[in-house]
Coordinates of C-alpha atoms in Angstrom, one line a residue:
X1 CA -22.9 10.6 27.4
X2 CA -23.7 6.9 27.1
X3 CA -22.2 6.3 30.6
X4 CA -24.4 9.1 32.0
X5 CA -27.5 7.5 30.3
X6 CA -26.6 4.1 31.8
X7 CA -26.3 5.7 35.2
X8 CA -29.8 7.2 34.8
X9 CA -31.1 3.7 33.8
X10 CA -29.6 2.1 37.0
X11 CA -31.0 4.9 39.1
X12 CA -34.5 4.3 37.7
X13 CA -34.1 0.6 38.4
X14 CA -32.9 1.2 42.0
X15 CA -35.9 3.5 42.6
X16 CA -38.1 0.8 41.2
X17 CA -36.7 -1.8 43.6
X18 CA -37.1 0.7 46.5
X19 CA -40.7 1.3 45.6
X20 CA -41.4 -2.5 45.7
X21 CA -40.1 -2.6 49.2
X22 CA -42.4 0.3 50.1
X23 CA -45.2 -1.6 48.3
X24 CA -45.9 1.3 45.9
X25 CA -46.2 -1.1 43.0
X26 CA -47.5 1.4 40.4
X27 CA -44.6 3.8 40.8
X28 CA -42.2 0.8 41.0
X29 CA -43.4 -0.4 37.6
X30 CA -43.1 3.1 36.1
X31 CA -39.5 3.6 37.3
X32 CA -38.4 0.0 36.3
X33 CA -39.8 0.3 32.8
X34 CA -37.9 3.6 32.4
X35 CA -34.8 1.8 33.4
X36 CA -35.5 -1.1 31.1
X37 CA -36.0 1.3 28.1
X38 CA -32.6 2.9 28.8
X39 CA -31.1 -0.5 29.1
X40 CA -32.4 -1.5 25.7
X41 CA -31.3 1.8 24.1
X42 CA -27.7 1.5 25.5
X43 CA -27.5 -2.3 25.0
X44 CA -26.9 -2.9 28.7
X45 CA -28.0 -6.6 29.1
X46 CA -27.4 -6.6 32.9
X47 CA -29.7 -3.7 33.3
X48 CA -32.3 -5.3 31.0
X49 CA -32.2 -8.6 32.9
X50 CA -32.4 -6.9 36.3
X51 CA -35.3 -4.8 35.2
X52 CA -37.3 -7.9 34.0
X53 CA -36.7 -9.4 37.4
X54 CA -38.1 -6.4 39.2
X55 CA -41.1 -6.2 36.8
X56 CA -41.8 -9.9 37.6
X57 CA -41.6 -9.1 41.3
X58 CA -44.2 -6.3 40.9
X59 CA -46.6 -8.7 39.1
X60 CA -45.9 -11.4 41.7
X61 CA -46.7 -9.1 44.6
X62 CA -50.0 -8.3 42.9
X63 CA -50.8 -12.1 42.5
X64 CA -50.5 -11.9 38.7
X65 CA -48.4 -15.0 38.5
X66 CA -48.5 -15.8 34.8
X67 CA -47.1 -12.3 34.0
X68 CA -44.6 -12.7 36.8
X69 CA -43.3 -16.0 35.5
X70 CA -43.2 -14.6 31.9
X71 CA -40.9 -11.8 33.0
X72 CA -38.7 -14.1 35.2
X73 CA -38.1 -16.4 32.2
X74 CA -37.1 -13.4 30.0
X75 CA -34.8 -12.2 32.8
X76 CA -33.3 -15.7 33.2
X77 CA -32.6 -16.0 29.4
X78 CA -30.9 -12.6 29.4
X79 CA -28.9 -13.4 32.4
X80 CA -27.7 -16.7 31.0
X81 CA -26.5 -15.0 27.8
X82 CA -24.1 -12.8 29.8
X83 CA -23.5 -15.4 32.6
X84 CA -24.9 -13.0 35.2
X85 CA -25.2 -15.7 37.9
X86 CA -26.4 -13.4 40.7
X87 CA -29.4 -12.3 38.5
X88 CA -30.0 -16.0 37.8
X89 CA -30.1 -16.7 41.5
X90 CA -32.6 -13.9 42.0
X91 CA -34.9 -15.4 39.3
X92 CA -34.8 -18.8 40.9
X93 CA -35.6 -17.4 44.4
X94 CA -38.5 -15.3 43.1
X95 CA -39.9 -18.2 41.0
X96 CA -39.8 -20.2 44.3
X97 CA -41.9 -17.4 45.8
X98 CA -44.6 -17.9 43.2
X99 CA -44.7 -21.7 43.8
X100 CA -44.9 -20.9 47.5
X101 CA -47.9 -18.7 46.9
X102 CA -49.5 -21.6 45.0
X103 CA -48.6 -23.9 47.9
X104 CA -46.4 -26.1 45.7
X105 CA -43.6 -26.2 48.3
X106 CA -41.7 -29.0 46.6
X107 CA -41.2 -26.9 43.5
X108 CA -40.4 -23.9 45.7
X109 CA -37.7 -25.9 47.4
X110 CA -36.3 -27.0 44.1
X111 CA -35.9 -23.5 42.9
X112 CA -34.3 -22.3 46.1
X113 CA -31.8 -25.1 46.2
X114 CA -30.8 -24.1 42.6
X115 CA -30.4 -20.5 43.8
X116 CA -28.3 -21.7 46.8
X117 CA -26.0 -23.7 44.5
X118 CA -25.4 -20.6 42.3
X119 CA -24.8 -18.3 45.3
X120 CA -22.2 -20.8 46.7
X121 CA -20.5 -20.8 43.3
X122 CA -20.1 -17.0 43.3
X123 CA -19.5 -16.7 47.0
X124 CA -22.5 -14.5 47.8
X125 CA -22.6 -14.9 51.6
X126 CA -25.7 -12.7 52.1
X127 CA -27.5 -14.6 49.4
X128 CA -26.5 -18.0 50.8
X129 CA -27.8 -17.0 54.3
X130 CA -31.1 -15.8 52.8
X131 CA -31.5 -19.1 50.8
X132 CA -31.0 -21.1 54.0
X133 CA -33.7 -19.1 55.7
X134 CA -36.2 -19.4 52.8
X135 CA -35.5 -23.1 52.5
X136 CA -36.3 -23.4 56.2
X137 CA -39.6 -21.6 55.7
X138 CA -40.6 -24.1 53.0
X139 CA -39.8 -27.1 55.2
X140 CA -42.0 -25.4 57.9
X141 CA -44.9 -25.2 55.5
X142 CA -44.4 -29.0 54.7
X143 CA -44.5 -29.7 58.5
X144 CA -40.8 -30.8 58.6
X145 CA -39.9 -28.7 61.6
X146 CA -36.6 -30.3 62.5
X147 CA -35.3 -29.9 59.0
X148 CA -36.6 -26.3 58.9
X149 CA -34.9 -25.3 62.2
X150 CA -31.6 -26.9 60.9
X151 CA -31.6 -24.6 57.9
X152 CA -32.8 -21.6 59.8
X153 CA -30.1 -21.8 62.5
X154 CA -27.4 -22.2 59.7
X155 CA -28.9 -19.0 58.2
X156 CA -28.7 -17.2 61.5
X157 CA -25.0 -18.3 62.0
X158 CA -24.0 -17.2 58.5
X159 CA -25.8 -13.8 58.9
X160 CA -24.0 -13.2 62.2
X161 CA -20.6 -14.1 60.6
X162 CA -21.0 -11.3 58.0
X163 CA -22.9 -9.0 60.5
X164 CA -25.9 -8.7 58.2
X165 CA -28.6 -7.1 60.4
X166 CA -31.4 -7.7 58.0
X167 CA -30.4 -11.4 57.6
X168 CA -30.2 -11.9 61.4
X169 CA -33.7 -10.3 61.8
X170 CA -35.1 -12.6 59.0
X171 CA -33.6 -15.6 60.7
X172 CA -35.2 -14.6 64.1
X173 CA -38.5 -14.3 62.3
X174 CA -38.3 -17.6 60.4
X175 CA -37.2 -19.5 63.6
X176 CA -40.0 -17.9 65.6
X177 CA -42.5 -18.9 62.9
X178 CA -41.3 -22.5 62.8
X179 CA -41.6 -22.8 66.6
X180 CA -45.0 -21.2 66.4
X181 CA -46.3 -23.8 63.8
X182 CA -44.7 -26.6 65.9
X183 CA -46.6 -25.5 69.0
X184 CA -43.4 -24.5 70.9
X185 CA -44.8 -21.2 72.0
X186 CA -42.2 -20.0 74.6
X187 CA -39.4 -20.5 72.0
X188 CA -41.6 -18.8 69.3
X189 CA -42.2 -15.8 71.5
X190 CA -38.5 -15.5 72.3
X191 CA -37.5 -15.2 68.6
X192 CA -40.5 -13.1 67.7
X193 CA -39.5 -10.5 70.3
X194 CA -35.9 -10.6 69.1
X195 CA -37.2 -10.0 65.6
X196 CA -39.5 -7.2 66.8
X197 CA -36.7 -5.5 68.6
X198 CA -34.5 -5.4 65.5
X199 CA -37.2 -4.4 63.1
X200 CA -38.4 -1.6 65.4
X201 CA -35.0 -0.1 64.8
X202 CA -35.4 -0.6 61.0
X203 CA -38.9 1.0 61.0
X204 CA -40.5 -1.7 58.8
X205 CA -44.1 -1.2 60.0
X206 CA -45.5 -3.9 57.7
X207 CA -43.5 -6.7 59.3
X208 CA -43.9 -5.2 62.8
X209 CA -47.7 -5.5 62.3
X210 CA -47.5 -9.1 61.3
X211 CA -45.2 -9.9 64.3
X212 CA -47.7 -8.3 66.7
X213 CA -50.4 -10.4 65.1
X214 CA -48.4 -13.7 65.5
X215 CA -47.6 -12.8 69.2
X216 CA -51.3 -12.2 69.8
X217 CA -52.2 -15.6 68.2
X218 CA -49.8 -17.4 70.6
X219 CA -51.1 -15.6 73.7
X220 CA -54.6 -16.7 72.6
X221 CA -53.4 -20.3 72.5
X222 CA -51.9 -19.8 76.0
X223 CA -55.2 -18.4 77.2
X224 CA -53.5 -15.1 78.0
X225 CA -56.4 -13.2 76.6
X226 CA -55.6 -9.7 77.8
X227 CA -52.0 -9.8 76.3
X228 CA -53.4 -11.3 73.1
X229 CA -55.9 -8.5 72.8
X230 CA -53.2 -5.9 73.4
X231 CA -50.9 -7.2 70.6
X232 CA -53.7 -7.9 68.1
X233 CA -55.0 -4.3 68.5
X234 CA -51.5 -3.0 67.9
X235 CA -51.5 -5.0 64.7
X236 CA -54.9 -3.5 63.7
X237 CA -53.6 0.0 64.4
X238 CA -50.5 -0.5 62.1
X239 CA -52.7 -2.1 59.4
X240 CA -55.0 0.9 59.3
X241 CA -52.2 3.4 59.4
X242 CA -50.3 1.7 56.5
X243 CA -53.5 0.8 54.6
X244 CA -52.5 -2.9 54.4
X245 CA -55.8 -4.8 53.8
X246 CA -54.1 -8.3 53.9
X247 CA -52.6 -7.6 57.4
X248 CA -56.0 -6.1 58.5
X249 CA -57.8 -9.3 57.3
X250 CA -55.4 -11.6 59.3
X251 CA -55.7 -9.4 62.4
X252 CA -59.5 -9.4 62.4
X253 CA -59.5 -13.2 61.9
X254 CA -57.2 -13.5 64.9
X255 CA -59.4 -11.2 67.1
X256 CA -62.5 -13.3 66.1
X257 CA -60.7 -16.5 67.3
X258 CA -59.6 -14.7 70.5
X259 CA -63.2 -13.6 71.4
X260 CA -64.5 -17.0 70.4
X261 CA -62.1 -18.5 72.9
X262 CA -63.2 -16.0 75.6
X263 CA -66.8 -16.8 74.9
X264 CA -66.1 -20.5 75.5
X265 CA -64.1 -19.9 78.7
X266 CA -65.9 -21.1 81.8
X267 CA -64.1 -18.5 84.0
X268 CA -66.3 -15.8 82.4
X269 CA -69.8 -15.0 83.5
X270 CA -72.7 -16.0 81.2
X271 CA -73.3 -12.4 80.3
X272 CA -69.6 -11.8 79.5
X273 CA -69.5 -15.0 77.4
X274 CA -72.5 -13.7 75.4
X275 CA -70.8 -10.3 74.9
X276 CA -67.7 -12.0 73.6
X277 CA -69.7 -14.2 71.3
X278 CA -71.2 -11.1 69.7
X279 CA -67.8 -9.4 69.4
X280 CA -66.3 -12.5 67.8
X281 CA -69.0 -12.4 65.2
X282 CA -68.4 -8.7 64.6
X283 CA -64.6 -9.4 64.1
X284 CA -65.4 -12.3 61.8
X285 CA -67.6 -10.1 59.7
X286 CA -64.8 -7.5 59.5
X287 CA -62.5 -10.3 58.4
X288 CA -64.9 -11.2 55.6
X289 CA -65.2 -7.6 54.5
X290 CA -61.5 -7.1 54.4
X291 CA -61.0 -10.4 52.6
X292 CA -63.4 -9.3 49.9
X293 CA -61.9 -5.8 49.8
X294 CA -58.5 -7.4 49.3
X295 CA -59.8 -9.2 46.2
X296 CA -61.3 -5.9 44.9
X297 CA -58.0 -4.0 45.6
X298 CA -56.0 -6.6 43.7
X299 CA -58.3 -6.3 40.7
X300 CA -58.2 -2.5 41.0
X301 CA -54.5 -2.6 41.0
X302 CA -54.5 -4.6 37.9
X303 CA -56.8 -2.1 36.2
X304 CA -54.7 0.8 37.3
X305 CA -51.6 -0.9 36.1
X306 CA -53.1 -1.4 32.7
X307 CA -54.3 2.2 32.6
X308 CA -50.8 3.4 33.6
X309 CA -49.2 1.2 30.9
X310 CA -51.6 2.5 28.3
X311 CA -50.9 6.1 29.3
X312 CA -47.2 5.5 29.3
X313 CA -47.3 3.9 25.9
X314 CA -49.5 6.6 24.6
X315 CA -47.1 9.2 25.8
X316 CA -44.2 7.5 24.2
X317 CA -46.1 7.2 20.9
X318 CA -47.1 10.8 21.0
X319 CA -43.5 11.9 21.6
X320 CA -42.2 9.9 18.6
X321 CA -45.1 11.2 16.4
X322 CA -44.3 14.8 17.5
X323 CA -40.6 14.4 16.6
X324 CA -41.6 13.0 13.1
X325 CA -44.0 15.9 12.4
X326 CA -41.3 18.4 13.2
X327 CA -39.3 17.0 10.3
X328 CA -42.0 16.7 7.7
X329 CA -44.9 19.0 8.6
X330 CA -45.4 22.7 8.7
X331 CA -45.8 24.7 11.9
X332 CA -49.5 24.9 11.4
X333 CA -49.8 21.2 11.0
X334 CA -47.8 20.6 14.1
X335 CA -50.2 22.8 16.0
X336 CA -53.2 21.0 14.6
X337 CA -51.7 17.6 15.6
X338 CA -50.9 18.8 19.1
X339 CA -54.6 19.9 19.4
X340 CA -55.8 16.5 18.3
X341 CA -53.4 14.9 20.8
X342 CA -54.6 17.1 23.6
X343 CA -58.2 16.1 22.8
X344 CA -57.1 12.5 22.9
X345 CA -55.5 12.9 26.3
X346 CA -58.6 14.7 27.6
X347 CA -60.7 11.8 26.4
X348 CA -58.4 9.3 28.2
X349 CA -58.6 11.4 31.4
X350 CA -62.4 11.4 31.2
X351 CA -62.5 7.6 30.8
X352 CA -60.1 7.1 33.7
X353 CA -62.2 9.6 35.8
X354 CA -65.4 7.7 35.0
X355 CA -63.8 4.4 35.7
X356 CA -62.5 5.6 39.1
X357 CA -66.0 7.0 39.9
X358 CA -67.6 3.8 38.9
X359 CA -65.2 1.7 41.0
X360 CA -65.7 4.1 44.0
X361 CA -69.5 3.7 43.8
X362 CA -69.1 -0.1 43.5
X363 CA -66.9 -0.1 46.6
X364 CA -69.3 2.1 48.6
X365 CA -72.2 -0.1 47.7
X366 CA -70.3 -3.3 48.7
X367 CA -69.3 -1.6 52.0
X368 CA -73.0 -0.7 52.7
X369 CA -74.1 -4.2 51.9
X370 CA -71.4 -5.7 54.2
X371 CA -72.4 -3.3 57.0
X372 CA -76.0 -4.2 56.6
X373 CA -75.2 -7.9 56.7
X374 CA -73.1 -7.3 59.8
X375 CA -76.0 -5.5 61.5
X376 CA -78.5 -8.2 60.6
X377 CA -76.2 -10.9 61.9
X378 CA -75.6 -9.0 65.2
X379 CA -79.4 -8.6 65.6
X380 CA -79.9 -12.3 65.0
X381 CA -77.2 -13.3 67.6
X382 CA -78.6 -10.8 70.1
X383 CA -82.1 -12.2 69.6
X384 CA -80.8 -15.8 69.9
X385 CA -78.9 -14.9 73.1
X386 CA -82.0 -13.2 74.5
X387 CA -84.3 -16.0 73.6
X388 CA -82.1 -18.9 74.5
X389 CA -80.0 -17.6 77.4
X390 CA -82.4 -14.9 78.7
X391 CA -85.3 -17.2 79.1
X392 CA -83.3 -19.8 80.9
X393 CA -81.8 -17.3 83.3
X394 CA -85.3 -16.0 84.1
X395 CA -86.4 -19.6 84.9
X396 CA -83.4 -20.1 87.2
X397 CA -84.1 -16.8 88.9
X398 CA -87.7 -17.8 89.5
X399 CA -86.8 -21.2 90.9
X400 CA -84.1 -19.6 93.2
X401 CA -86.9 -17.4 94.8
X402 CA -89.1 -20.4 95.0
X403 CA -86.3 -22.4 96.8
X404 CA -85.9 -19.6 99.4
X405 CA -89.6 -19.9 100.3
X406 CA -89.4 -23.7 100.4
X407 CA -86.4 -23.4 102.8
X408 CA -88.4 -21.3 105.1
X409 CA -91.2 -23.9 105.1
X410 CA -88.8 -26.8 105.4
X411 CA -90.1 -28.5 102.2
X412 CA -87.1 -30.9 101.6
X413 CA -88.5 -32.8 98.7
X414 CA -89.6 -29.7 96.9
X415 CA -86.2 -28.0 97.5
X416 CA -84.5 -31.0 95.8
X417 CA -86.8 -30.8 92.8
X418 CA -86.2 -27.1 92.4
X419 CA -82.4 -27.5 92.6
X420 CA -82.5 -30.3 90.0
X421 CA -84.5 -28.0 87.7
X422 CA -82.0 -25.2 88.2
X423 CA -79.1 -27.6 87.6
X424 CA -80.6 -28.9 84.4
X425 CA -81.5 -25.4 83.1
X426 CA -77.9 -24.1 83.7
X427 CA -76.5 -27.1 82.0
X428 CA -78.8 -26.6 79.0
X429 CA -77.8 -22.9 78.9
X430 CA -74.1 -23.7 78.8
X431 CA -74.8 -26.2 76.0
X432 CA -76.8 -23.6 74.0
X433 CA -74.1 -20.9 74.5
X434 CA -71.4 -23.3 73.5
X435 CA -73.4 -24.0 70.3
X436 CA -73.7 -20.3 69.5
X437 CA -70.0 -19.7 70.1
X438 CA -69.0 -22.7 68.1
X439 CA -71.2 -21.8 65.1
X440 CA -69.6 -18.3 64.7
X441 CA -66.1 -19.6 65.1
X442 CA -64.3 -19.1 61.8
X443 CA -62.0 -22.1 62.5
X444 CA -65.0 -24.4 62.3
X445 CA -66.0 -23.8 58.6
X446 CA -65.3 -27.2 57.2
X447 CA -67.8 -30.0 56.7
X448 CA -65.5 -32.4 58.5
X449 CA -65.6 -30.2 61.7
X450 CA -69.3 -29.9 61.5
X451 CA -69.7 -33.7 61.2
X452 CA -67.2 -34.2 64.1
X453 CA -69.3 -32.0 66.4
X454 CA -72.5 -33.8 65.4
X455 CA -70.7 -37.1 66.0
X456 CA -69.7 -36.0 69.5
X457 CA -73.3 -34.9 70.3
X458 CA -74.8 -38.2 68.8
X459 CA -72.3 -40.4 70.7
X460 CA -73.1 -38.6 74.1
X461 CA -76.8 -38.8 73.5
X462 CA -76.9 -42.3 72.2
X463 CA -74.6 -43.6 74.9
X464 CA -77.4 -43.1 77.5
X465 CA -79.6 -45.7 75.7
X466 CA -76.7 -47.9 74.4
X467 CA -77.4 -47.0 70.8
X468 CA -74.6 -47.6 68.3
X469 CA -73.7 -44.5 66.2
X470 CA -72.2 -44.7 62.7
X471 CA -71.0 -41.7 60.6
X472 CA -70.5 -41.9 56.8
X473 CA -68.8 -39.0 55.0
X474 CA -66.7 -39.4 51.8
X475 CA -63.2 -38.1 52.2
X476 CA -63.5 -36.1 49.0
X477 CA -66.2 -33.8 50.4
X478 CA -64.9 -33.7 54.1
X479 CA -62.9 -30.5 53.6
X480 CA -65.6 -28.5 51.8
X481 CA -66.1 -25.1 53.6
X482 CA -69.7 -24.1 54.5
X483 CA -71.0 -20.5 55.0
X484 CA -71.9 -19.7 58.6
X485 CA -75.7 -19.6 58.0
X486 CA -75.7 -23.0 56.2
X487 CA -73.5 -24.6 58.9
X488 CA -75.9 -23.3 61.6
X489 CA -79.0 -24.6 59.9
X490 CA -77.5 -28.0 59.1
X491 CA -76.2 -28.4 62.7
X492 CA -79.5 -27.5 64.3
X493 CA -81.7 -29.7 62.2
X494 CA -79.3 -32.7 62.4
X495 CA -79.1 -32.2 66.2
X496 CA -82.8 -32.1 66.5
X497 CA -83.2 -35.3 64.4
X498 CA -80.6 -37.1 66.5
X499 CA -82.3 -35.9 69.7
X500 CA -85.7 -37.2 68.5
X501 CA -84.3 -40.5 67.4
X502 CA -82.6 -41.2 70.7
X503 CA -85.7 -40.1 72.7
X504 CA -88.5 -41.8 70.8
X505 CA -87.4 -44.5 68.3
X506 CA -86.4 -47.3 70.7
X507 CA -83.6 -48.0 68.1
X508 CA -80.3 -49.8 68.7
X509 CA -78.5 -48.2 65.7
X510 CA -78.3 -44.6 64.6
X511 CA -76.6 -43.4 61.4
X512 CA -75.6 -39.9 60.1
X513 CA -74.8 -39.9 56.3
X514 CA -73.6 -37.1 54.1
X515 CA -73.6 -37.6 50.3
X516 CA -72.8 -35.4 47.3
X517 CA -75.5 -35.7 44.6
X518 CA -75.3 -33.7 41.4
X519 CA -73.3 -30.9 43.1
X520 CA -75.5 -30.8 46.2
X521 CA -74.9 -32.1 49.8
X522 CA -77.6 -34.4 51.2
X523 CA -77.7 -35.0 55.0
X524 CA -79.5 -38.0 56.3
X525 CA -80.3 -39.1 59.9
X526 CA -81.7 -42.6 60.1
X527 CA -82.3 -45.3 62.7
X528 CA -83.6 -48.9 63.0
X529 CA -86.3 -48.1 65.5
X530 CA -90.1 -48.3 65.5
X531 CA -90.6 -45.5 63.0
X532 CA -93.7 -43.3 62.6
X533 CA -96.6 -42.7 60.3
X534 CA -95.8 -39.6 58.3
X535 CA -99.5 -39.0 57.6
X536 CA -100.3 -38.8 61.4
X537 CA -97.4 -36.4 62.2
X538 CA -98.6 -33.1 63.6
X539 CA -96.7 -30.2 61.9
X540 CA -95.0 -27.9 64.4
X541 CA -92.3 -25.3 64.1
X542 CA -89.4 -27.8 63.7

């Protein structure tokens, strides 16, 4: 009977592990805790330690790292008591995963080297191969690509030796990812496609979706925009089918970058570039919506997990209370207590229902707000394109008709003036379109990139009049990310100030300074020119 009970405990544990792989975390937690309870009742320390590992993994996958680490430490202690080295190795690998998520790759490496040493002691060839692959990943994150590829190719060889299909596929993926980050795109595509071929057979749609996304990113870098669009849309399709918000977030970000690149491409017509600029903004907004939805989903999962734990504990407590009442209470009393218990469960159900309704209303409201924000931004971009590009195109069209008339009359000087005006107008339009595309590009969010673009503009403008340009930005604030609207406003008013200084100041020195004062950013454009009387300045729309 004890053997049967232990078997049931390991069955619950295995189902818990399976549900983690399927990313059904609530059910995974429920099964694993049932296995843990049986392990504690039968005194099976191996089952107890294994269960704590899986509980830690469930918390880790939901970004609850403190709870994950707490459970990993319990698992490690239990495993050390019975010298269960394989479980110890699992703990170190998963602890490394937490440090990876926190971007502390040095600690992540340390934990994986410890796991590798343990796996070598017990001769776990599959574990050794996986350790080499993971270590390679962490070296990639640190930018040590040669070191990363060394470990990843060792992993591939060891997986091939033991004919471990999943290990071979993981090595293909990690090698492709390293080449991708290194900028070796042909090699990256080769290994991504090998990985994709194997995982299509396995049917793991989550990893297939990510691989499609990475291939799309590479094709964007190679300016193969049609191929990029094809693979990114495949990634979107899988994301929606599998309800994976994180994957959807990454895919929309990649599509925003793709259409930003198309909008900046000179091979496209001005009209097409404008259309791509609007689409890039739409995708960027969808990226923001899904990024925020992911945060909400993670918090909702935590709430549901607490509710599930509460219901589970309540059920266990009710079962124990019922057993006790059978021994000491009359049948009438048992019925009464059951009625009380039923009312209690009804109350809990009502609370959960109201909580779910409240959350649904909150999510619907946020979705409407996000859609309204997207519509407003689309209208703004459409208006800007109409005002800036439409007006310029109309001017060019007018002068082209005028030039035809001047050709008929042989007015050579007037023809040259008209052509010069058309050339200047088209150049200005390209610059304006470039600004619009740059301002909605999600890759340009940092203060440093904003200042770099302003520096390029100032240097080009000032060079015409031999004005020296100086940029002053403290390193500690250079990586601050700015919202799109703030970045746009800062860029436009600094650009206008630089333009006025070059045109009218008669200066020899121009300086752009950014300071942080009491938690606020102060931008200053100054020159050593003739200056102006602020009292006499006529106020316009600038």
